[in-house]
Coordinates of C-alpha atoms in Angstrom, one line a residue:
Chain A
V13 CA 132.3 -23.1 176.3
K14 CA 134.4 -20.7 178.4
K15 CA 137.2 -19.4 176.2
S16 CA 139.7 -16.7 176.8
G17 CA 142.5 -14.7 175.4
K18 CA 143.4 -15.1 171.7
T19 CA 141.0 -17.9 171.1
D20 CA 138.2 -15.8 172.4
A21 CA 139.1 -12.8 170.2
I22 CA 139.3 -15.1 167.2
L23 CA 135.9 -16.7 167.9
R24 CA 134.3 -13.3 168.4
E25 CA 135.6 -12.1 165.1
A26 CA 134.5 -15.2 163.3
D27 CA 131.1 -15.1 164.8
A28 CA 130.5 -11.6 165.8
T29 CA 126.7 -12.0 165.5
G30 CA 126.4 -15.2 167.6
P31 CA 123.8 -14.9 170.3
D32 CA 126.3 -15.2 173.2
D33 CA 128.3 -12.4 171.7
M34 CA 125.3 -10.3 171.3
L35 CA 124.3 -10.7 174.8
F36 CA 127.9 -9.9 176.0
R37 CA 127.5 -6.5 174.2
V38 CA 124.4 -5.5 176.2
R39 CA 125.3 -3.8 179.4
V40 CA 122.9 -3.3 182.2
V41 CA 123.0 0.1 183.9
L42 CA 121.5 0.6 187.4
V43 CA 121.1 4.3 188.2
R44 CA 121.3 5.2 191.9
P45 CA 120.3 1.8 193.3
S46 CA 119.4 2.0 197.0
H47 CA 119.7 -1.6 198.1
P48 CA 123.0 -3.5 197.6
G49 CA 120.9 -6.7 197.7
N50 CA 119.3 -5.7 194.5
I51 CA 122.7 -5.2 192.9
G52 CA 123.6 -8.8 193.8
A53 CA 120.3 -10.2 192.6
T54 CA 120.6 -8.2 189.3
A55 CA 124.0 -9.8 188.7
R56 CA 122.5 -13.2 189.2
A57 CA 119.5 -12.4 187.0
M58 CA 121.9 -11.2 184.3
K59 CA 124.2 -14.1 184.4
T60 CA 121.4 -16.7 184.2
M61 CA 120.5 -15.1 180.9
G62 CA 124.0 -14.8 179.5
L63 CA 124.6 -11.0 180.2
A64 CA 127.9 -10.1 181.7
S65 CA 128.4 -6.3 181.9
L66 CA 126.9 -4.5 184.9
W67 CA 127.4 -0.7 185.4
L68 CA 126.3 1.2 188.4
V69 CA 125.7 5.0 188.5
R70 CA 126.2 6.4 192.1
P71 CA 125.1 3.4 194.0
R72 CA 124.2 4.2 197.6
M73 CA 126.2 1.2 199.0
F74 CA 128.6 -0.8 196.9
P75 CA 130.6 -3.0 197.4
H76 CA 128.4 -4.5 200.2
P77 CA 128.1 -8.0 201.7
D78 CA 124.3 -8.1 200.8
A79 CA 125.3 -7.8 197.1
V80 CA 127.6 -10.7 197.3
A81 CA 125.0 -12.8 199.2
R82 CA 122.3 -12.3 196.7
A83 CA 124.6 -12.7 193.7
S84 CA 125.0 -16.4 194.6
G85 CA 127.0 -17.9 191.7
A86 CA 127.3 -14.6 189.9
V87 CA 130.0 -13.0 192.0
D88 CA 132.1 -12.8 188.8
V89 CA 129.7 -10.3 187.5
L90 CA 129.9 -8.2 190.6
D91 CA 133.7 -8.4 190.5
R92 CA 133.7 -6.8 187.1
V93 CA 131.1 -4.1 187.9
R94 CA 132.0 -0.6 186.6
V95 CA 130.9 2.4 188.7
A96 CA 130.2 5.7 187.0
D97 CA 129.4 9.2 188.1
S98 CA 126.6 9.8 185.7
L99 CA 124.4 8.0 183.2
E100 CA 126.2 9.8 180.4
S101 CA 129.5 8.2 181.3
A102 CA 127.9 4.8 181.9
L103 CA 126.7 5.0 178.3
E104 CA 130.1 5.7 177.0
S105 CA 130.8 3.8 173.6
C106 CA 127.2 2.6 173.6
G107 CA 125.4 3.2 170.3
F108 CA 121.9 2.5 171.7
A109 CA 120.2 2.7 175.0
V110 CA 116.8 1.6 176.2
A111 CA 115.3 3.1 179.4
T112 CA 112.9 1.3 181.6
T113 CA 110.1 3.0 183.4
S114 CA 107.4 1.6 185.5
R115 CA 104.7 4.2 184.8
R116 CA 103.6 6.3 181.8
R117 CA 105.4 9.7 181.8
E118 CA 104.2 13.1 180.8
L119 CA 107.1 13.2 178.4
S120 CA 106.1 11.9 175.0
H121 CA 108.7 9.4 173.9
P122 CA 108.6 6.0 172.0
L123 CA 107.4 3.4 174.6
V124 CA 107.6 -0.2 173.4
T125 CA 107.1 -3.6 175.0
P126 CA 110.0 -5.4 176.6
R127 CA 110.0 -7.9 173.7
A128 CA 110.3 -5.2 171.1
A129 CA 112.9 -3.4 173.2
A130 CA 115.0 -6.6 173.5
Q131 CA 114.9 -7.1 169.7
R132 CA 116.0 -3.4 169.1
L133 CA 118.9 -3.9 171.7
V134 CA 120.1 -7.2 170.2
A135 CA 119.9 -5.8 166.7
A136 CA 122.0 -2.7 167.8
T137 CA 124.8 -4.9 169.1
G138 CA 125.8 -5.6 165.5
A139 CA 127.3 -2.0 165.4
S140 CA 128.4 -1.4 169.0
D141 CA 127.5 -2.0 172.7
A142 CA 124.0 -1.3 173.8
A143 CA 122.6 -0.4 177.2
L144 CA 119.5 -1.3 179.2
V145 CA 119.0 1.3 181.9
F146 CA 117.0 1.0 185.2
G147 CA 116.3 3.8 187.7
N148 CA 116.3 3.9 191.4
E149 CA 113.9 1.5 193.2
T150 CA 111.6 4.3 194.3
T151 CA 112.1 7.2 192.2
G152 CA 113.0 5.7 188.9
L153 CA 115.0 7.7 186.3
T154 CA 114.9 11.5 186.2
N155 CA 113.4 13.1 183.1
A156 CA 116.9 14.3 182.1
E157 CA 118.1 10.6 182.3
L158 CA 115.2 9.4 180.4
R159 CA 115.8 11.9 177.6
I160 CA 119.3 10.5 177.0
C161 CA 117.8 7.2 176.0
P162 CA 116.2 7.0 172.5
L163 CA 113.8 4.3 173.4
W164 CA 111.7 3.5 176.6
T165 CA 110.1 0.3 177.6
M166 CA 107.6 -0.6 180.3
I167 CA 106.7 -4.1 181.7
S168 CA 103.0 -4.5 181.6
A169 CA 101.9 -4.9 185.2
N170 CA 98.9 -5.0 187.5
P171 CA 97.7 -1.4 187.7
L172 CA 96.8 -1.9 191.4
Y173 CA 100.4 -3.0 192.2
P174 CA 102.9 -2.4 189.4
S175 CA 106.0 -2.5 191.8
L176 CA 108.3 -5.1 190.3
N177 CA 111.4 -5.7 192.4
L178 CA 114.3 -4.1 190.6
A179 CA 116.1 -7.4 190.0
A180 CA 112.9 -9.0 189.0
A181 CA 112.4 -6.4 186.3
V182 CA 116.0 -7.0 185.2
Q183 CA 115.3 -10.7 185.0
V184 CA 112.2 -10.2 182.7
L185 CA 114.2 -7.9 180.3
A186 CA 117.2 -10.2 180.4
Y187 CA 114.9 -13.1 179.6
E188 CA 113.6 -11.2 176.6
L189 CA 117.0 -10.3 175.5
R190 CA 118.1 -14.0 175.6
L191 CA 115.0 -15.0 173.6
A192 CA 115.7 -12.2 171.1
A193 CA 119.4 -13.2 170.7
F194 CA 118.5 -16.8 170.2
Q195 CA 115.5 -16.3 168.1
E196 CA 114.9 -18.7 165.3
K197 CA 117.8 -20.8 166.6
V198 CA 115.3 -22.9 168.5
G199 CA 114.0 -26.2 167.3
K200 CA 117.3 -27.6 166.3
G201 CA 117.3 -31.4 167.0
T202 CA 113.5 -31.6 167.2
P203 CA 112.4 -35.1 166.4
A204 CA 111.4 -35.9 162.9
P205 CA 107.7 -35.2 162.2
A206 CA 105.7 -38.0 160.5
S207 CA 105.0 -37.4 156.9
L208 CA 101.5 -36.4 155.9
A209 CA 101.1 -39.5 153.7
D210 CA 102.0 -41.8 156.6
V211 CA 99.6 -40.0 158.9
E212 CA 96.9 -40.5 156.3
R213 CA 97.7 -44.2 156.0
F214 CA 97.5 -44.4 159.8
F215 CA 94.0 -42.7 159.8
R216 CA 92.8 -45.3 157.3
D217 CA 94.2 -48.2 159.3
L218 CA 92.7 -46.7 162.5
E219 CA 89.2 -46.3 160.8
S220 CA 89.2 -49.9 159.5
T221 CA 90.4 -51.3 162.9
L222 CA 87.7 -49.3 164.8
V223 CA 85.0 -50.8 162.4
E224 CA 86.5 -54.3 162.9
I225 CA 86.3 -54.1 166.7
G226 CA 82.8 -52.8 166.4
F227 CA 83.4 -49.3 167.8
L228 CA 82.8 -47.4 164.6
D229 CA 79.6 -47.7 162.7
P230 CA 80.8 -47.9 159.0
A231 CA 77.5 -46.2 158.0
S232 CA 78.4 -42.9 159.7
P233 CA 82.1 -42.8 160.6
K234 CA 82.5 -39.0 159.9
R235 CA 82.2 -37.2 163.2
L236 CA 84.2 -39.7 165.2
M237 CA 87.1 -39.9 162.7
D238 CA 87.0 -36.0 162.5
R239 CA 87.5 -35.9 166.3
L240 CA 90.3 -38.3 166.2
R241 CA 92.0 -36.6 163.4
R242 CA 91.8 -33.3 165.3
L243 CA 93.2 -34.9 168.4
F244 CA 96.2 -36.4 166.6
A245 CA 96.8 -33.2 164.6
R246 CA 97.2 -31.3 167.8
A247 CA 99.8 -33.8 168.9
C248 CA 102.0 -33.1 165.9
L249 CA 102.8 -36.8 165.5
E250 CA 106.5 -37.7 165.2
R251 CA 107.7 -40.5 163.0
E252 CA 108.4 -42.7 166.0
D253 CA 104.9 -41.9 167.5
L254 CA 103.4 -43.2 164.3
N255 CA 105.4 -46.5 164.5
V256 CA 104.1 -47.1 168.0
L257 CA 100.5 -46.3 167.0
R258 CA 100.7 -48.6 164.0
G259 CA 102.1 -51.4 166.2
I260 CA 99.2 -51.0 168.6
L261 CA 96.7 -51.2 165.7
R262 CA 98.5 -54.4 164.4
S263 CA 98.2 -56.0 167.9
V264 CA 94.6 -55.0 168.2
R265 CA 93.7 -56.7 164.8
R266 CA 95.6 -59.8 165.9
S267 CA 94.0 -60.0 169.3
Chain B
V22 CA 88.7 -5.5 192.6
K23 CA 88.6 -7.7 195.7
K24 CA 85.3 -9.4 195.7
S25 CA 84.0 -12.4 197.7
G26 CA 81.2 -14.8 198.2
K27 CA 78.2 -14.4 195.9
T28 CA 79.4 -11.3 194.1
D29 CA 82.6 -13.2 193.2
A30 CA 80.6 -16.1 191.8
I31 CA 78.4 -13.8 189.8
L32 CA 81.2 -11.7 188.4
R33 CA 83.0 -14.9 187.4
E34 CA 80.0 -16.2 185.6
A35 CA 79.4 -12.8 183.9
D36 CA 83.0 -12.4 182.7
A37 CA 84.6 -15.8 182.9
T38 CA 86.9 -15.0 180.1
G39 CA 88.3 -11.6 181.1
P40 CA 92.1 -11.4 181.4
D41 CA 92.1 -10.6 185.0
D42 CA 89.7 -13.5 185.9
M43 CA 92.0 -15.9 183.9
L44 CA 94.9 -14.8 186.0
F45 CA 93.0 -15.2 189.2
R46 CA 92.4 -18.8 188.1
V47 CA 96.2 -19.7 187.8
R48 CA 97.5 -20.8 191.1
V49 CA 101.2 -20.9 191.8
V50 CA 102.4 -23.9 193.7
L51 CA 105.8 -23.9 195.5
V52 CA 106.8 -27.4 196.4
R53 CA 109.1 -27.7 199.5
P54 CA 110.5 -24.1 199.3
S55 CA 113.5 -23.8 201.6
H56 CA 113.8 -19.9 202.0
P57 CA 110.9 -18.0 203.3
G58 CA 112.3 -14.9 201.6
N59 CA 111.6 -16.6 198.3
I60 CA 108.1 -17.2 199.3
G61 CA 107.6 -13.4 200.0
A62 CA 109.3 -12.5 196.7
T63 CA 107.1 -15.0 194.9
A64 CA 104.0 -13.3 196.3
R65 CA 105.4 -9.9 195.1
A66 CA 106.2 -11.2 191.7
M67 CA 102.7 -12.7 191.4
K68 CA 100.8 -9.7 192.5
T69 CA 102.7 -7.4 190.1
M70 CA 101.4 -9.6 187.3
G71 CA 97.8 -10.0 188.6
L72 CA 98.1 -13.5 190.1
A73 CA 96.6 -14.0 193.5
S74 CA 96.6 -17.6 194.5
L75 CA 99.7 -19.1 196.1
W76 CA 99.9 -22.6 197.4
L77 CA 102.8 -24.0 199.4
V78 CA 103.5 -27.8 199.7
R79 CA 105.5 -28.5 202.9
P80 CA 107.4 -25.2 203.2
R81 CA 110.4 -25.5 205.4
M82 CA 109.5 -22.2 207.3
F83 CA 106.2 -20.5 206.9
P84 CA 104.9 -18.0 208.1
H85 CA 108.2 -16.2 208.6
P86 CA 109.2 -12.5 208.9
D87 CA 111.5 -12.9 205.9
A88 CA 108.5 -13.7 203.8
V89 CA 106.7 -10.6 204.9
A90 CA 109.7 -8.4 204.3
R91 CA 110.2 -9.6 200.7
A92 CA 106.6 -9.5 199.9
S93 CA 106.6 -5.7 200.2
G94 CA 103.1 -4.6 199.0
A95 CA 101.9 -8.2 198.4
V96 CA 101.3 -9.1 202.0
D97 CA 97.7 -9.9 201.1
V98 CA 98.8 -12.7 198.8
L99 CA 100.7 -14.2 201.8
D100 CA 97.8 -13.8 204.0
R101 CA 95.7 -16.0 201.7
V102 CA 98.4 -18.7 201.1
R103 CA 97.2 -22.3 201.3
V104 CA 99.5 -24.9 202.7
A105 CA 99.2 -28.5 201.5
D106 CA 100.7 -31.8 202.4
S107 CA 101.4 -33.0 198.9
L108 CA 101.4 -31.7 195.3
E109 CA 98.3 -33.9 194.6
S110 CA 96.3 -32.0 197.2
A111 CA 97.7 -28.6 196.1
L112 CA 96.3 -29.4 192.6
E113 CA 92.9 -30.3 193.9
S114 CA 90.2 -29.0 191.5
C115 CA 92.8 -28.0 188.9
G116 CA 92.1 -29.2 185.4
F117 CA 95.6 -28.5 184.1
A118 CA 99.1 -28.1 185.5
V119 CA 102.5 -27.1 184.2
A120 CA 105.7 -28.1 186.0
T121 CA 108.8 -26.0 185.7
T122 CA 112.2 -27.6 185.5
S123 CA 115.7 -26.0 185.3
R124 CA 117.3 -28.8 183.4
R125 CA 116.5 -31.4 180.8
R126 CA 115.4 -34.6 182.5
E127 CA 116.0 -38.2 181.6
L128 CA 112.2 -38.6 181.5
S129 CA 110.8 -37.7 178.2
H130 CA 107.9 -35.5 178.5
P131 CA 106.4 -32.5 176.5
L132 CA 108.7 -29.6 177.3
V133 CA 107.6 -26.2 176.0
T134 CA 108.7 -22.6 176.2
P135 CA 107.4 -20.5 179.0
R136 CA 105.4 -18.5 176.3
A137 CA 103.7 -21.7 175.1
A138 CA 103.1 -22.9 178.6
A139 CA 101.5 -19.6 179.6
Q140 CA 99.2 -19.7 176.7
R141 CA 98.2 -23.3 177.6
L142 CA 97.6 -22.3 181.2
V143 CA 95.5 -19.3 180.3
A144 CA 93.4 -21.3 177.8
A145 CA 92.8 -24.0 180.5
T146 CA 91.3 -21.4 182.9
G147 CA 88.2 -21.4 180.7
A148 CA 87.2 -24.8 182.2
S149 CA 88.7 -24.8 185.7
D150 CA 91.6 -23.6 187.8
A151 CA 95.1 -24.3 186.5
A152 CA 98.4 -24.6 188.3
L153 CA 102.0 -23.6 187.7
V154 CA 104.4 -25.7 189.8
F155 CA 107.8 -24.9 191.0
G156 CA 110.1 -27.2 192.9
N157 CA 112.6 -26.8 195.7
E158 CA 115.4 -24.2 195.2
T159 CA 118.1 -26.8 195.1
T160 CA 116.5 -30.1 194.2
G161 CA 113.6 -29.0 192.1
L162 CA 110.6 -31.4 191.7
T163 CA 110.8 -35.1 192.1
N164 CA 110.1 -37.4 189.1
A165 CA 106.9 -38.5 190.7
E166 CA 105.9 -34.8 191.1
L167 CA 106.9 -34.1 187.5
R168 CA 104.8 -37.0 186.2
I169 CA 101.6 -35.6 187.7
C170 CA 101.9 -32.5 185.5
P171 CA 100.9 -33.0 181.9
L172 CA 103.2 -30.3 180.6
W173 CA 106.6 -29.2 181.6
T174 CA 108.3 -25.8 180.8
M175 CA 112.0 -24.7 181.2
I176 CA 113.2 -21.1 181.0
S177 CA 116.0 -21.0 178.5
A178 CA 119.1 -20.0 180.4
N179 CA 122.9 -19.7 180.3
P180 CA 124.2 -23.3 180.3
L181 CA 127.1 -22.2 182.4
Y182 CA 124.8 -20.8 185.1
P183 CA 121.2 -21.6 184.7
S184 CA 120.3 -20.9 188.3
L185 CA 117.5 -18.4 188.4
N186 CA 116.3 -17.5 191.8
L187 CA 113.0 -19.1 192.5
A188 CA 111.1 -15.8 192.7
A189 CA 112.7 -14.6 189.5
A190 CA 111.6 -17.7 187.7
V191 CA 108.1 -17.1 189.0
Q192 CA 108.3 -13.5 187.8
V193 CA 109.3 -14.5 184.2
L194 CA 106.4 -17.1 184.1
A195 CA 104.0 -14.7 185.6
Y196 CA 105.0 -12.1 183.1
E197 CA 104.4 -14.5 180.3
L198 CA 101.0 -15.4 181.9
R199 CA 99.9 -11.7 181.9
L200 CA 100.9 -11.4 178.3
A201 CA 99.0 -14.5 177.4
A202 CA 95.9 -13.5 179.3
F203 CA 95.7 -10.1 177.7
Q204 CA 96.4 -11.4 174.2
E205 CA 94.2 -14.4 174.4
K206 CA 91.3 -14.0 172.1
V207 CA 88.1 -14.3 174.1
G208 CA 88.2 -18.1 174.4
K209 CA 84.6 -18.5 174.3
G210 CA 83.5 -21.9 173.1
T211 CA 86.8 -23.6 173.7
P212 CA 86.0 -27.2 174.6
A213 CA 86.3 -28.4 178.2
P214 CA 89.7 -30.1 178.8
A215 CA 89.8 -33.5 180.4
S216 CA 90.6 -33.4 184.1
L217 CA 94.0 -34.6 185.2
A218 CA 92.5 -37.4 187.2
D219 CA 90.5 -38.7 184.3
V220 CA 93.5 -38.5 182.1
E221 CA 95.5 -40.5 184.7
R222 CA 92.7 -43.2 184.7
F223 CA 92.9 -43.3 180.9
F224 CA 96.6 -43.9 180.9
R225 CA 96.2 -46.8 183.4
D226 CA 93.4 -48.3 181.2
L227 CA 95.5 -47.9 178.1
E228 CA 98.5 -49.5 179.8
S229 CA 96.5 -52.5 180.9
T230 CA 94.8 -52.9 177.6
L231 CA 98.1 -52.8 175.8
V232 CA 99.4 -55.5 178.1
E233 CA 96.3 -57.5 177.4
I234 CA 96.6 -57.5 173.6
G235 CA 100.3 -58.4 173.9
F236 CA 101.7 -55.1 172.6
L237 CA 103.3 -54.0 175.9
D238 CA 105.7 -56.1 177.9
P239 CA 104.6 -55.7 181.5
A240 CA 108.2 -56.2 182.5
S241 CA 109.3 -53.0 180.9
P242 CA 106.4 -50.7 180.1
K243 CA 108.1 -47.4 181.0
R244 CA 109.5 -46.0 177.7
L245 CA 106.5 -46.8 175.6
M246 CA 104.0 -45.4 178.1
D247 CA 106.2 -42.2 178.4
R248 CA 106.0 -41.8 174.6
L249 CA 102.2 -42.3 174.6
R250 CA 101.9 -39.9 177.5
R251 CA 103.9 -37.3 175.7
L252 CA 101.8 -37.7 172.5
F253 CA 98.5 -37.3 174.3
A254 CA 99.8 -34.5 176.4
R255 CA 100.7 -32.5 173.3
A256 CA 97.2 -33.1 172.1
C257 CA 95.6 -31.3 175.1
L258 CA 92.9 -33.9 175.5
E259 CA 89.4 -32.5 175.7
R260 CA 86.7 -34.2 177.8
E261 CA 85.0 -35.5 174.8
D262 CA 88.3 -36.9 173.4
L263 CA 88.7 -38.9 176.4
N264 CA 85.2 -40.4 176.2
V265 CA 86.0 -41.6 172.6
L266 CA 89.3 -43.0 173.6
R267 CA 87.8 -44.8 176.6
G268 CA 85.1 -46.2 174.3
I269 CA 87.8 -47.5 172.0
L270 CA 89.6 -49.2 174.9
R271 CA 86.4 -50.9 176.0
S272 CA 85.8 -52.2 172.5
V273 CA 89.4 -53.5 172.2
R274 CA 89.0 -55.4 175.4
R275 CA 85.7 -56.9 174.4
S276 CA 87.0 -57.9 170.9

């Protein structure tokens, strides 16, 4: 799946709205991160979800061996880190930015769920790059930095202890970004469901077999069959399931 | 919010379906974790989302200062950790368990999204505790451990690098649990799910009955039983369903 050079460019052009491409266009911006370990863990969280572009605004310590250690197999993301002097310059060429906050602010501003924020970010990548912005571990983003971002998001958390680790918050948002990018592409290759008619036939067979073996009273079959119908309806029978179940009924009748 | 003894029991009774209570009833089980830092980070991830009950199965090192350091403000979760000898004993009194896996397994088993898994877990807390199970950082869960859990979930990830940090995976699932708990319509009147032990007993009965009626070749029962397990796992068997199914098996064996 790794492609490069011309091929890459051609593929991007051809499928500019593919989920992987959308994710490449979302950059993560860490503003004034204190702990280099969190930078590494952020790189790892990003790469697991298909994000590649990490920007740092005035990191306290970077590069740093702790970042490398926590990045694990995502050192390539660290190698390509861009460091900026200000949030403004880290958002260069971005058409859209979402700020994360861990508490409600006095400033009134559109505050949406991570899910909604991810959908907006992914949608924005159709036009240009988009950014997801995280503040310092302790102090968060300043009001001035928040104001630069047209949309804010907050991860719903335990009010008694809402302190997600920085990289953990990145992981949650990156997870939502991946879901948003791949939305509705799920379910390819799911097994063929049984047809309704076949399922009905199975229920008739089941009923008569249960009468035959003396389990079901033919005078009042209703409640029992309703329960069994409910049970199998929840299971979303596949075609192959039905073949197995029919085979079992045949064996029971022969036994 | 910390309550104990009688008060706890009374509050649970009075508001057994409140979101906070649902989250208290979901335990996180780490099986053979290698790095104590991950145990601490897991405690933190859990507490931020309102989860409180952490079980460890044969941790390599615990207690450990790294665990305390990474737990940050969630040391209380560490203090209440339960350590068990086996996954079976860590699931004691749990009515439902979801296993996490980071790759598709050869074993066929119901594999659902984290979102669906979280909804199922939260719904299961109406009847008893429920468990979310994570394997070792490198080796994951064994096939035997996976089989104990009726449902599996996998976080959709970058196929080139699907290696989420253990605590990051816990954070994502805990986040989905919190969303599910606070969205879940008051699940009053949801029927009691069958216990894991009873479901296991049913599968054993089913297998021997299928052999008895000549449907199942005792020399190679594996694939068929896996399919049937999958089918019934999707159905989320209720206690009353199991009574009906057992009754059917008894009738079949008598017929």
